[in-house]
Amino acid sequence: MGSSSAAANICVLLGLGLAGILLMTRRMKKVIREDFGAFVEKFQLLPPPPPAPPKAPHPLTGLSFAVSDVFDIDGYVSGFGNQEWVSTHEAATRTSSVISAAIEGGATCIGKTVVDEMSYSINGENKHFGTPTNPASPARIPGGSSSGSAVAVAAGLVDFSLGEFLPNVDYKTYGYDLSRVKIALTALGIDTTGGVRVPAGFCGVLGFRSSHGALSNMGVIPVSPSLDTVGWFAKDVGILRRVGHVLLQLPYTNPRSPRNIILADDCFQLLKIPTNRISHVVIKSIENHFGKQVLKHANLGDYLDSKVLSLKQFEKNINGELKISSLISLPSAMQFLQRHEFRSNHEEWIKSTNAVLDPLLSAQIHKSLEATDAKIDDVQLIRNEMRSAVNSLLKDDGILVIPTVADLPPKLGAKEIFSDDYQSRAFSLLSIASMSGCCQVSVPLGFHEKCPVSISFVARHGGDRFLLDTVHTMYASIQEQADVASKSNSSSNEISQEESAEVAKEKGNNAFKNKQWQKAISFYTDAIKLSGKNATYYSNRAAAYLELGSFLQAEADCSTAITLDKKSVKAYLRRGTAREMLGYYKEAIEDFRYALVLEPTNKRASASADRLKKLFQ
C-alpha cells in the first residue's frame, strides 16, 4: 500500500514537472520568438553583381538590411502597422528611392519590420502584428515607431547565443533553431517625433536621424511630412557611417574635429536616472579626444526663449499668459503639427473604412484640434526659427549633447508611458531635432539597472557627414568609458569634486556671457566650495562682482586669486580696476604695472597704468 502511494506521488510530481516545463516553454516562446517578433514579412532583394576586379566592390557589399513597413517595395503592400490598411491597399508599383540606393550600394534587403500602428507612437507596441521583443531588456518596450527595425539590429548583428539576453536559459532546450535567425546588420526606419531615436535608445543600438529633407521620402507612407525623415540603425559605428555615406551620397572629405561641444544642462535635468551615469562618460570621452577647451555648457531652454520668439506666441494662444520654458512648450507645437498633417493625409481613409484603431492612438489623433491657417503658419514659423537658432548655436563645427530619452525603457503594459510627465520629458528632448530638422545620432552607453542607456549628439541641419564622422571618431572611447561606468560598483560613476567644480565654472561662464551676473556669482561660488584652491574661480567671480559694482568683494577675490597664482594677469587687472573704483589709485597703478611685467603686450594694462599715472602726476 505504501509503495503504491509513493509511486502515485512520483507520477504526480513528474506530471507537474512536465507541465511546468511545457508552461515555461510556452511562456518563453511568448517572450522570445525566433526573430524576436521583428519581422512582418521576410524575403530577399539581391544587389547587382559586384564589378570584376580590379574595380572595388560596391560600398555595402556583404551587408544585409531590413526596412520598416512604411517603405514601398515593388510588389509588396506597405502595411503601415495596421491590418485594415493592408486589406484596403494594393501592392506598391515602385520601390522607395532609399531602399533602391541601399541595394544598388551592394546590400541585401531581407524583409519588412514591425512599426507602431500607423507609425504614430514612440512606444513600439502593435496589437495587429505583435510587439517586437526588446533583446536588450525583454520585459521592457522596444520603443517606436520603428520598433521592429531596432529589434532586428539589436538581436541579429553579433554572432550570439541568445542566452546573452536572458541569462541561464538554454534556448535550444525549448526547440529554437538559432541557425535560422536572420542577421540584420542595419535597418531603415522613419523618424517623425522620435521613431528611430527612441527604439535605438531603448534597444541599445546606434540610431541616426538624418537632416530633414536630406533623403527623399519618395515611396514612404507619410506621417507628418514637415517632420518625417529617414533614419537607420546599426550596432557597428563603421557600418552606421558607411550606410550614411551611401544613402546621403556624401563626397569624401577629411574629417573635421568639433570646435565646440555643448552640453545642454537643462536637458540633463530631465533625466530620471543619475545624470552622472551619462554625462561623466561623455565628458571623459570628449576630453580624451578634443581637450577640455571644446567643452561648453548651456541652458538650452533659455537660449531658445531668446531666439524662437514665435514659440511664445503659440504657447500664449494655447495656455494663455502662463510662462513656460521653450523645452516644455516646443513639444506642444510639434505634436500639433504632427496631428494636423497626419489627419490631412489619413483622416479620409480612417472615416471611409471605419477603421478600428487602438483607443489610445484614436484619442491622440482625434484630440481637439483647431487647425486654423494662422496656427499652421505659426507652427511653421517656429520650425524655421528653431532651425535658424540651432544652426546659429552650433554653426558648422559644433555638437549639441543631450540625453536621447529621459527614462529607462518602461515595462511592457506599464501605464507610465501614457502619463503626462513621461510624455513631457520624452518629447521635450525629441522635439529639439524634430522641430529644427537637424540631424541627431543616439549612441548606446551600456546599461543602468539592467536597461540600456544612451546619449545623443545633434549637429546643424545639413551637418550629417560631420556628425557621422565625429561619432565614428569618439565611439570607441565612449564605449570604453561606458564599460567602466557600467561595471563600477563604487562611487567611481560620480564626477570628482574637481570635475564638478569645472562644470560649475562653465555654467558661471555661460551666465556671465548672458549678463546674468548674480547667477554667475552663484555658480562660481559653487565651484569655489568644491575646489577652493583654483585661482580662476576667484578671478572669474571678481569679474562678475565688478559688473555689479561690488568692488570690495572683487578686490578680495582677486587678492585670493593672486595668492593662489601669482602669475594671474586677469586677477591683477581686475584688482586694479576694483582699487581704482575704490579710490586706491597708487595700489591700482601697481597692479596694472605688475600685469604688464607678466604680459608686456597687454594693451588694457598699459592704457590703464598710463591713464592713472597722468591723472596723479
Coordinates of C-alpha atoms in Angstrom, one line a residue:
M1 CA 0.0 0.0 0.0
G2 CA 2.9 2.4 1.0
S3 CA 4.8 1.6 -2.2
S4 CA 1.8 2.2 -4.4
S5 CA 1.2 5.6 -2.7
A6 CA 4.8 6.6 -3.2
A7 CA 4.7 5.6 -6.9
A8 CA 1.5 7.6 -7.3
N9 CA 3.1 10.6 -5.7
I10 CA 6.1 10.3 -8.0
C11 CA 3.8 10.2 -11.1
V12 CA 2.0 13.3 -9.9
L13 CA 5.4 15.1 -9.3
L14 CA 6.6 14.0 -12.7
G15 CA 3.4 15.2 -14.3
L16 CA 3.6 18.5 -12.5
G17 CA 7.2 18.8 -13.6
L18 CA 6.4 18.2 -17.2
A19 CA 3.5 20.5 -17.1
G20 CA 5.8 23.2 -15.6
I21 CA 8.4 22.7 -18.4
L22 CA 5.6 22.9 -21.0
L23 CA 4.2 26.1 -19.4
M24 CA 7.7 27.5 -19.2
T25 CA 8.3 26.7 -22.9
R26 CA 5.1 28.5 -23.9
R27 CA 6.0 31.5 -21.8
M28 CA 9.5 31.7 -23.3
K29 CA 8.1 31.5 -26.8
K30 CA 5.8 34.4 -26.0
V31 CA 8.8 36.4 -24.7
I32 CA 11.4 35.4 -27.3
R33 CA 10.1 34.4 -30.8
E34 CA 12.6 33.1 -33.3
D35 CA 13.1 36.6 -34.9
F36 CA 12.1 38.4 -31.7
G37 CA 8.9 39.4 -33.5
A38 CA 10.7 42.0 -35.5
F39 CA 9.6 41.0 -39.0
V40 CA 6.2 41.4 -40.7
E41 CA 7.5 39.7 -43.9
K42 CA 10.7 38.1 -44.9
F43 CA 12.2 38.0 -48.4
Q44 CA 15.4 38.8 -50.3
L45 CA 16.1 41.6 -52.6
L46 CA 19.5 41.0 -54.0
P47 CA 22.0 43.7 -55.1
P48 CA 23.6 43.8 -58.5
P49 CA 26.7 41.6 -59.1
P50 CA 29.9 43.2 -57.9
P51 CA 32.1 44.6 -60.5
A52 CA 35.0 42.5 -61.7
P53 CA 38.5 43.1 -60.2
P54 CA 40.4 45.3 -60.1
K55 CA 37.4 47.5 -59.6
A56 CA 36.4 48.0 -56.0
P57 CA 33.3 46.2 -54.8
H58 CA 30.1 48.1 -54.0
P59 CA 30.4 50.0 -50.7
L60 CA 27.7 48.0 -48.9
T61 CA 28.7 44.6 -50.3
G62 CA 28.1 41.8 -47.8
L63 CA 25.7 43.8 -45.7
S64 CA 22.0 42.9 -45.1
F65 CA 19.3 45.2 -44.0
A66 CA 15.7 45.3 -43.0
V67 CA 13.1 48.1 -43.6
S68 CA 10.2 49.4 -41.5
D69 CA 6.8 48.6 -43.0
V70 CA 6.3 52.1 -44.3
F71 CA 8.7 51.9 -47.2
D72 CA 7.3 50.9 -50.6
I73 CA 8.8 47.9 -52.3
D74 CA 7.6 46.9 -55.7
G75 CA 5.1 44.0 -55.5
Y76 CA 4.6 44.3 -51.7
V77 CA 1.9 46.0 -49.7
S78 CA 3.2 48.6 -47.3
G79 CA 1.3 47.7 -44.1
F80 CA 1.7 50.8 -42.0
G81 CA 1.3 48.7 -38.9
N82 CA -2.4 48.2 -39.5
Q83 CA -4.2 45.1 -40.9
E84 CA -7.1 47.1 -42.3
W85 CA -4.6 49.3 -44.2
V86 CA -3.1 46.1 -45.7
S87 CA -6.5 44.8 -46.8
T88 CA -7.5 48.2 -48.4
H89 CA -4.3 49.0 -50.3
E90 CA -2.7 47.5 -53.4
A91 CA 0.9 46.3 -53.7
A92 CA 3.3 49.1 -54.5
T93 CA 4.4 49.5 -58.1
R94 CA 7.7 51.1 -57.2
T95 CA 10.4 50.8 -54.7
S96 CA 11.4 53.6 -52.3
S97 CA 14.4 55.5 -53.6
V98 CA 16.2 55.0 -50.3
I99 CA 15.9 51.2 -50.5
S100 CA 17.0 51.3 -54.1
A101 CA 20.1 53.2 -53.1
A102 CA 21.0 50.7 -50.4
I103 CA 20.5 47.7 -52.8
E104 CA 22.4 49.4 -55.6
G105 CA 25.1 50.1 -53.0
G106 CA 25.6 46.3 -52.6
A107 CA 23.3 45.5 -49.6
T108 CA 20.7 42.7 -49.5
C109 CA 17.2 43.6 -48.2
I110 CA 15.9 40.7 -46.1
G111 CA 12.4 41.9 -45.1
K112 CA 9.9 44.3 -43.6
T113 CA 9.8 45.0 -39.9
V114 CA 7.0 46.0 -37.5
V115 CA 6.1 49.6 -36.8
D116 CA 3.7 51.1 -34.3
E117 CA 0.1 51.3 -35.6
M118 CA 0.2 53.9 -38.4
S119 CA 3.7 54.7 -37.3
Y120 CA 2.4 57.2 -34.8
S121 CA 3.6 56.3 -31.3
I122 CA 7.1 56.2 -29.7
N123 CA 6.3 53.0 -27.7
G124 CA 6.8 50.3 -30.3
E125 CA 3.6 48.2 -29.3
N126 CA 1.4 46.9 -32.0
K127 CA -1.9 44.9 -31.5
H128 CA -2.0 43.8 -35.2
F129 CA 1.4 42.3 -35.7
G130 CA 2.5 41.8 -32.1
T131 CA 5.1 43.9 -30.1
P132 CA 8.7 43.0 -31.0
T133 CA 10.7 41.8 -28.1
N134 CA 13.4 44.1 -26.9
P135 CA 16.6 41.9 -27.0
A136 CA 18.4 44.1 -24.5
S137 CA 15.6 44.0 -22.0
P138 CA 12.8 41.6 -22.9
A139 CA 10.4 42.7 -20.2
R140 CA 10.6 46.3 -21.5
I141 CA 9.0 48.0 -24.5
P142 CA 11.3 48.3 -27.6
G143 CA 10.3 51.9 -28.4
G144 CA 8.8 53.1 -31.6
S145 CA 7.7 53.8 -34.2
S146 CA 10.4 51.8 -36.0
S147 CA 10.5 49.1 -33.2
G148 CA 11.0 46.1 -35.5
S149 CA 14.0 47.6 -37.3
A150 CA 15.7 48.4 -34.0
V151 CA 15.0 44.9 -32.6
A152 CA 16.3 43.3 -35.8
V153 CA 19.6 45.0 -35.4
A154 CA 19.9 44.6 -31.7
A155 CA 19.1 40.8 -32.0
G156 CA 20.9 40.0 -35.2
L157 CA 24.2 41.8 -35.6
V158 CA 26.5 39.8 -33.4
D159 CA 27.4 36.1 -33.5
F160 CA 25.4 35.3 -30.5
S161 CA 24.0 32.9 -28.0
L162 CA 20.5 34.1 -27.1
G163 CA 21.5 33.3 -23.5
E164 CA 23.3 36.7 -23.6
F165 CA 19.9 38.4 -23.4
L166 CA 18.2 36.2 -20.8
P167 CA 20.9 34.7 -18.5
N168 CA 20.9 31.0 -17.6
V169 CA 18.3 30.0 -20.2
D170 CA 19.3 27.3 -22.7
Y171 CA 17.1 28.2 -25.7
K172 CA 18.0 25.0 -27.6
T173 CA 16.1 23.1 -24.9
Y174 CA 13.0 24.9 -26.0
G175 CA 13.4 23.9 -29.6
Y176 CA 14.8 27.1 -31.1
D177 CA 16.9 26.6 -34.2
L178 CA 19.4 29.5 -33.7
S179 CA 20.9 29.0 -37.2
R180 CA 17.6 30.1 -38.7
V181 CA 17.6 33.5 -37.1
K182 CA 18.1 36.2 -39.7
I183 CA 21.0 38.5 -39.3
A184 CA 20.2 42.2 -39.9
L185 CA 23.4 44.3 -39.9
T186 CA 21.4 47.5 -40.4
A187 CA 17.8 48.6 -40.7
L188 CA 15.9 51.6 -42.1
G189 CA 13.2 53.5 -40.3
I190 CA 11.3 56.7 -40.3
D191 CA 11.8 59.3 -37.6
T192 CA 9.0 61.8 -37.1
T193 CA 8.9 62.6 -33.4
G194 CA 11.5 60.0 -32.3
G195 CA 10.7 56.9 -34.4
V196 CA 14.4 56.0 -34.8
R197 CA 16.0 57.7 -31.8
V198 CA 13.7 56.2 -29.1
P199 CA 14.0 52.5 -30.2
A200 CA 17.7 52.9 -30.7
G201 CA 18.0 54.2 -27.1
F202 CA 15.7 51.5 -25.6
C203 CA 17.3 48.6 -27.5
G204 CA 20.9 49.7 -27.0
V205 CA 21.9 50.3 -30.7
L206 CA 23.1 53.2 -32.7
G207 CA 20.3 55.2 -34.4
F208 CA 20.8 58.0 -36.9
R209 CA 18.1 60.6 -37.8
S210 CA 19.2 62.4 -41.0
S211 CA 18.6 66.1 -41.5
H212 CA 15.1 66.8 -42.7
G213 CA 15.0 66.7 -46.5
A214 CA 18.5 65.2 -46.8
L215 CA 16.9 62.0 -48.1
S216 CA 14.0 61.6 -50.4
N217 CA 10.7 60.5 -48.8
M218 CA 9.5 59.2 -52.2
G219 CA 7.9 55.8 -51.6
V220 CA 7.4 56.3 -47.9
I221 CA 4.0 56.5 -46.3
P222 CA 3.8 60.0 -44.7
V223 CA 3.0 60.6 -41.1
S224 CA 3.9 64.3 -40.9
P225 CA 5.8 65.5 -43.9
S226 CA 7.2 68.5 -42.1
L227 CA 8.8 66.3 -39.5
D228 CA 9.3 62.9 -41.3
T229 CA 12.9 62.0 -42.1
V230 CA 14.7 58.7 -42.9
G231 CA 16.9 57.1 -40.3
W232 CA 18.8 53.9 -39.8
F233 CA 20.1 51.6 -37.1
A234 CA 23.4 49.7 -36.7
K235 CA 25.4 48.1 -34.0
D236 CA 28.7 48.9 -35.6
V237 CA 29.7 52.6 -35.9
G238 CA 31.6 51.9 -39.1
I239 CA 28.5 50.4 -40.7
L240 CA 26.4 53.4 -39.5
R241 CA 28.8 55.8 -41.2
R242 CA 29.2 53.7 -44.4
V243 CA 25.4 53.4 -44.8
G244 CA 25.2 57.2 -44.3
H245 CA 27.8 57.9 -46.9
V246 CA 25.9 55.8 -49.5
L247 CA 22.4 56.9 -48.8
L248 CA 23.3 60.6 -48.5
Q249 CA 25.7 60.4 -51.4
L250 CA 28.4 62.2 -49.5
P251 CA 31.6 63.0 -51.3
Y252 CA 34.9 62.2 -49.5
T253 CA 36.3 64.9 -47.3
N254 CA 38.8 64.9 -44.5
P255 CA 37.0 64.5 -41.2
R256 CA 36.8 67.7 -39.1
S257 CA 37.1 67.9 -35.4
P258 CA 34.4 69.8 -33.5
R259 CA 35.4 73.2 -32.0
N260 CA 32.5 73.4 -29.6
I261 CA 30.7 70.5 -27.9
I262 CA 27.8 71.9 -25.9
L263 CA 26.2 70.0 -23.0
A264 CA 22.6 71.2 -22.6
D265 CA 22.5 71.2 -18.8
D266 CA 18.7 71.7 -18.5
C267 CA 18.1 68.8 -20.8
F268 CA 20.1 66.5 -18.4
Q269 CA 18.0 67.8 -15.6
L270 CA 15.0 65.9 -17.2
L271 CA 16.7 62.6 -16.7
K272 CA 15.1 60.1 -14.4
I273 CA 18.4 58.2 -14.0
P274 CA 21.6 59.5 -12.3
T275 CA 22.9 62.3 -14.6
N276 CA 26.5 61.4 -13.9
R277 CA 26.0 57.9 -15.2
I278 CA 25.7 59.6 -18.7
S279 CA 27.4 63.0 -18.6
H280 CA 30.6 61.6 -17.0
V281 CA 31.1 59.1 -19.8
V282 CA 30.6 61.8 -22.4
I283 CA 32.8 64.4 -20.7
K284 CA 35.7 61.9 -20.3
S285 CA 35.5 60.9 -24.0
I286 CA 35.4 64.5 -25.2
E287 CA 38.4 65.4 -23.1
N288 CA 40.3 62.4 -24.3
H289 CA 39.8 63.3 -28.0
F290 CA 39.4 67.0 -28.2
G291 CA 40.6 68.5 -24.9
K292 CA 38.7 70.4 -22.2
Q293 CA 38.7 73.6 -24.2
V294 CA 36.0 72.5 -26.6
L295 CA 33.6 71.5 -23.8
K296 CA 30.9 74.1 -23.1
H297 CA 27.7 74.2 -21.0
A298 CA 24.4 75.9 -21.9
N299 CA 20.9 76.3 -20.8
L300 CA 19.1 75.4 -24.0
G301 CA 15.7 76.5 -22.8
D302 CA 16.9 80.0 -22.0
Y303 CA 18.7 80.1 -25.4
L304 CA 15.6 79.1 -27.3
D305 CA 13.4 81.5 -25.3
S306 CA 15.5 84.3 -26.7
K307 CA 15.7 83.0 -30.2
V308 CA 12.4 81.3 -31.0
L309 CA 10.1 84.2 -30.3
S310 CA 7.1 82.7 -32.3
L311 CA 7.0 79.9 -29.8
K312 CA 5.9 82.3 -27.0
Q313 CA 3.0 83.5 -29.1
F314 CA 2.0 79.9 -29.9
E315 CA 2.1 78.9 -26.2
K316 CA 0.2 82.1 -25.3
N317 CA -2.6 81.0 -27.7
I318 CA -2.7 77.5 -26.1
N319 CA -2.1 78.3 -22.4
G320 CA -2.9 82.0 -22.0
E321 CA -0.4 84.1 -20.2
L322 CA 1.2 81.2 -18.4
K323 CA 5.0 81.4 -18.8
I324 CA 6.5 78.1 -19.8
S325 CA 10.1 77.2 -20.8
S326 CA 10.7 76.6 -24.5
L327 CA 11.7 73.0 -23.7
I328 CA 8.2 72.4 -22.3
S329 CA 6.2 74.3 -25.0
L330 CA 8.1 73.1 -28.0
P331 CA 6.6 69.6 -27.8
S332 CA 3.1 71.1 -28.0
A333 CA 3.9 72.8 -31.3
M334 CA 5.5 69.6 -32.6
Q335 CA 2.5 67.4 -31.7
F336 CA 0.1 70.0 -33.0
L337 CA 1.9 69.8 -36.4
Q338 CA 2.0 66.0 -36.3
R339 CA -1.7 65.6 -35.6
H340 CA -2.7 68.2 -38.2
E341 CA -0.6 66.7 -41.0
F342 CA -1.4 63.1 -40.1
R343 CA -5.2 63.9 -40.2
S344 CA -4.7 65.8 -43.6
N345 CA -3.1 62.6 -45.0
H346 CA -5.1 59.8 -43.4
E347 CA -8.4 61.0 -41.8
E348 CA -10.4 60.4 -45.0
W349 CA -9.2 56.8 -45.1
I350 CA -10.0 56.3 -41.4
K351 CA -13.5 57.6 -41.9
S352 CA -14.2 55.8 -45.2
T353 CA -13.1 52.4 -43.9
N354 CA -14.4 53.0 -40.4
A355 CA -11.1 51.6 -39.3
V356 CA -10.9 50.4 -35.7
L357 CA -7.8 51.9 -34.2
D358 CA -6.1 51.4 -30.9
P359 CA -8.1 53.5 -28.5
L360 CA -5.0 55.4 -27.3
L361 CA -4.0 56.2 -30.9
S362 CA -7.5 57.2 -31.8
A363 CA -7.6 59.6 -28.8
Q364 CA -4.3 61.1 -29.9
I365 CA -5.2 61.8 -33.5
H366 CA -8.7 63.0 -32.7
K367 CA -7.6 65.3 -29.9
S368 CA -9.3 68.6 -30.2
L369 CA -7.5 70.5 -32.9
E370 CA -8.5 73.9 -34.1
A371 CA -6.1 74.0 -37.1
T372 CA -6.7 77.4 -38.5
D373 CA -4.4 78.7 -41.3
A374 CA -2.9 81.2 -38.8
K375 CA -2.0 78.5 -36.3
I376 CA -0.4 76.3 -39.0
D377 CA 1.6 79.3 -40.2
D378 CA 2.7 79.9 -36.6
V379 CA 4.0 76.4 -36.2
Q380 CA 5.8 76.5 -39.5
L381 CA 7.4 79.8 -38.3
I382 CA 8.5 78.0 -35.1
R383 CA 10.2 75.4 -37.3
N384 CA 12.0 78.0 -39.3
E385 CA 13.1 79.9 -36.2
M386 CA 14.2 76.7 -34.5
R387 CA 16.4 75.7 -37.4
S388 CA 17.9 79.1 -37.5
A389 CA 18.5 79.1 -33.7
V390 CA 20.2 75.7 -33.6
N391 CA 22.2 76.4 -36.7
S392 CA 23.4 79.6 -35.2
L393 CA 24.3 77.9 -31.9
L394 CA 26.2 75.1 -33.5
K395 CA 27.5 76.6 -36.7
D396 CA 29.5 74.2 -39.0
D397 CA 31.7 72.8 -36.3
G398 CA 29.5 72.4 -33.1
I399 CA 27.8 69.5 -31.5
L400 CA 24.9 69.6 -29.0
V401 CA 24.9 66.9 -26.4
I402 CA 21.5 65.8 -24.9
P403 CA 20.0 62.6 -23.5
T404 CA 18.2 60.6 -26.1
V405 CA 15.4 59.7 -23.7
A406 CA 14.8 60.8 -20.1
D407 CA 13.6 57.5 -18.8
L408 CA 14.7 53.8 -18.8
P409 CA 12.5 51.8 -21.2
P410 CA 9.2 51.3 -19.4
K411 CA 7.9 47.8 -18.7
L412 CA 5.5 46.2 -21.2
G413 CA 2.0 47.3 -20.4
A414 CA 3.1 50.0 -18.0
K415 CA 0.7 52.9 -17.6
E416 CA 3.6 55.4 -17.2
I417 CA 4.1 55.6 -20.9
F418 CA 0.7 57.4 -21.2
S419 CA 1.4 59.8 -18.3
D420 CA 1.8 63.5 -18.9
D421 CA 5.1 63.5 -17.1
Y422 CA 6.6 60.7 -19.1
Q423 CA 5.4 62.2 -22.4
S424 CA 6.6 65.7 -21.5
R425 CA 10.1 64.5 -20.6
A426 CA 10.4 62.4 -23.7
F427 CA 9.1 65.0 -26.2
S428 CA 11.0 67.9 -24.6
L429 CA 14.2 66.1 -25.8
L430 CA 12.8 64.7 -29.0
S431 CA 11.3 67.9 -30.3
I432 CA 14.7 69.7 -30.5
A433 CA 15.8 67.8 -33.6
S434 CA 12.3 67.2 -35.0
M435 CA 11.3 70.9 -35.0
S436 CA 14.7 72.2 -36.1
G437 CA 15.1 69.5 -38.8
C438 CA 18.7 68.9 -37.6
C439 CA 20.5 65.5 -37.7
Q440 CA 20.9 63.5 -34.5
V441 CA 22.5 60.2 -33.5
S442 CA 21.7 58.1 -30.5
V443 CA 24.7 56.3 -29.0
P444 CA 24.4 53.5 -26.5
L445 CA 26.2 53.8 -23.2
G446 CA 25.8 50.4 -21.7
F447 CA 23.3 49.6 -19.0
H448 CA 21.9 51.0 -15.8
E449 CA 19.7 48.8 -13.7
K450 CA 19.9 46.2 -16.5
C451 CA 18.4 48.6 -19.0
P452 CA 20.1 50.3 -21.9
V453 CA 21.0 53.9 -21.6
S454 CA 22.2 56.3 -24.3
I455 CA 23.3 59.8 -25.2
S456 CA 22.6 61.9 -28.3
F457 CA 24.7 64.2 -30.4
V458 CA 23.0 66.8 -32.6
A459 CA 24.6 68.8 -35.5
R460 CA 23.2 71.6 -37.5
H461 CA 20.8 70.9 -40.4
G462 CA 22.9 69.5 -43.2
G463 CA 25.8 68.6 -40.9
D464 CA 25.2 64.8 -41.4
R465 CA 28.7 63.9 -42.5
F466 CA 30.3 65.9 -39.8
L467 CA 28.1 64.2 -37.2
L468 CA 28.7 60.7 -38.6
D469 CA 32.5 61.4 -38.6
T470 CA 32.5 62.8 -35.1
V471 CA 30.7 59.8 -33.6
H472 CA 32.9 57.5 -35.5
T473 CA 36.0 59.2 -34.0
M474 CA 34.6 59.1 -30.5
Y475 CA 32.8 55.8 -30.4
A476 CA 35.5 53.5 -29.1
S477 CA 36.4 55.9 -26.3
I478 CA 32.7 56.4 -25.4
Q479 CA 32.2 52.6 -25.2
E480 CA 35.3 52.2 -23.1
Q481 CA 34.2 54.9 -20.6
A482 CA 30.6 53.4 -20.6
D483 CA 32.0 50.0 -19.8
V484 CA 34.0 51.4 -16.9
A485 CA 30.9 53.2 -15.6
S486 CA 28.6 50.3 -16.1
K487 CA 30.8 47.8 -14.3
S488 CA 31.7 50.0 -11.4
N489 CA 30.1 49.2 -8.0
S490 CA 31.6 52.2 -6.2
S491 CA 31.4 55.9 -6.4
S492 CA 33.6 56.0 -9.5
N493 CA 30.5 56.7 -11.5
E494 CA 30.3 60.1 -9.8
I495 CA 32.2 63.1 -11.1
S496 CA 35.0 64.0 -8.8
Q497 CA 34.9 67.3 -6.9
E498 CA 37.4 68.9 -9.3
E499 CA 35.3 67.9 -12.3
S500 CA 32.1 69.1 -10.7
A501 CA 33.8 72.4 -10.0
E502 CA 34.8 72.7 -13.6
V503 CA 31.1 72.1 -14.6
A504 CA 30.0 74.8 -12.2
K505 CA 32.6 77.2 -13.6
E506 CA 31.4 76.6 -17.1
K507 CA 27.9 77.3 -16.0
G508 CA 29.1 80.5 -14.5
N509 CA 30.9 81.5 -17.7
N510 CA 27.8 80.9 -19.7
A511 CA 25.7 83.0 -17.2
F512 CA 28.4 85.8 -17.4
K513 CA 28.2 85.8 -21.2
N514 CA 24.4 86.2 -20.9
K515 CA 25.0 89.1 -18.5
Q516 CA 23.4 87.2 -15.6
W517 CA 25.9 88.5 -13.1
Q518 CA 24.2 87.3 -9.9
K519 CA 23.7 83.8 -11.4
A520 CA 27.3 83.7 -12.5
I521 CA 28.4 84.6 -8.9
S522 CA 26.3 81.7 -7.6
F523 CA 27.9 79.2 -10.0
Y524 CA 31.5 80.5 -9.3
T525 CA 30.7 80.2 -5.6
D526 CA 29.7 76.6 -6.1
A527 CA 33.0 76.0 -7.9
I528 CA 34.9 77.5 -5.0
K529 CA 33.1 75.4 -2.5
L530 CA 34.1 72.3 -4.5
S531 CA 37.7 73.3 -5.2
G532 CA 38.8 76.3 -3.2
K533 CA 42.4 76.4 -4.4
N534 CA 41.7 77.3 -8.0
A535 CA 42.6 80.9 -8.8
T536 CA 40.5 81.1 -11.9
Y537 CA 37.3 80.6 -9.9
Y538 CA 38.0 83.6 -7.6
S539 CA 39.2 85.8 -10.5
N540 CA 36.0 84.9 -12.5
R541 CA 33.8 85.7 -9.6
A542 CA 35.6 89.0 -9.2
A543 CA 34.7 89.9 -12.8
A544 CA 31.0 89.3 -12.0
Y545 CA 31.3 91.4 -8.8
L546 CA 32.8 94.2 -10.8
E547 CA 29.8 94.2 -13.2
L548 CA 27.5 94.6 -10.2
G549 CA 29.7 97.4 -8.6
S550 CA 30.7 95.2 -5.7
F551 CA 34.3 96.5 -5.7
L552 CA 35.3 95.3 -2.2
Q553 CA 34.2 91.8 -2.9
A554 CA 36.0 91.9 -6.3
E555 CA 39.2 93.2 -4.6
A556 CA 39.1 90.4 -2.0
D557 CA 38.5 87.7 -4.6
C558 CA 41.4 89.0 -6.8
S559 CA 43.7 89.1 -3.8
T560 CA 42.9 85.4 -3.0
A561 CA 43.4 84.5 -6.7
I562 CA 46.8 86.2 -6.7
T563 CA 47.8 84.4 -3.5
L564 CA 47.0 81.1 -5.3
D565 CA 48.5 82.1 -8.6
K566 CA 51.0 85.0 -8.7
K567 CA 51.0 84.9 -12.5
S568 CA 47.3 85.5 -13.0
V569 CA 47.2 88.6 -15.2
K570 CA 43.4 88.8 -15.2
A571 CA 43.4 88.9 -11.4
Y572 CA 45.9 91.8 -11.3
L573 CA 43.8 93.7 -13.9
R574 CA 40.6 93.1 -12.1
R575 CA 42.0 94.0 -8.7
G576 CA 43.5 97.2 -10.3
T577 CA 40.1 98.1 -11.6
A578 CA 38.4 97.4 -8.3
R579 CA 41.0 99.5 -6.4
E580 CA 40.7 102.4 -8.9
M581 CA 36.9 102.4 -8.3
L582 CA 37.5 102.4 -4.6
G583 CA 40.0 105.3 -4.8
Y584 CA 43.1 103.3 -4.1
Y585 CA 44.9 104.8 -7.1
K586 CA 48.5 104.1 -6.1
E587 CA 47.7 100.4 -5.5
A588 CA 45.8 100.3 -8.7
I589 CA 48.8 101.6 -10.7
E590 CA 51.0 98.9 -9.1
D591 CA 48.5 96.2 -10.1
F592 CA 48.4 97.4 -13.7
R593 CA 52.2 97.7 -13.9
Y594 CA 52.7 94.2 -12.5
A595 CA 50.2 92.8 -15.1
L596 CA 52.5 94.5 -17.7
V597 CA 55.5 92.8 -16.3
L598 CA 53.8 89.4 -16.7
E599 CA 52.4 90.3 -20.1
P600 CA 54.2 93.2 -21.7
T601 CA 51.9 93.4 -24.7
N602 CA 48.7 93.7 -22.7
K603 CA 47.1 96.9 -24.1
R604 CA 44.5 97.1 -21.3
A605 CA 47.1 97.1 -18.6
S606 CA 49.3 99.6 -20.4
A607 CA 46.4 102.0 -21.1
S608 CA 45.1 101.8 -17.5
A609 CA 48.5 102.4 -16.0
D610 CA 49.2 105.4 -18.3
R611 CA 45.8 106.9 -17.7
L612 CA 46.2 106.8 -13.9
K613 CA 49.8 108.0 -14.0
K614 CA 48.8 111.1 -16.0
L615 CA 45.9 111.9 -13.6
F616 CA 48.1 111.8 -10.5
Q617 CA 51.4 113.2 -11.7

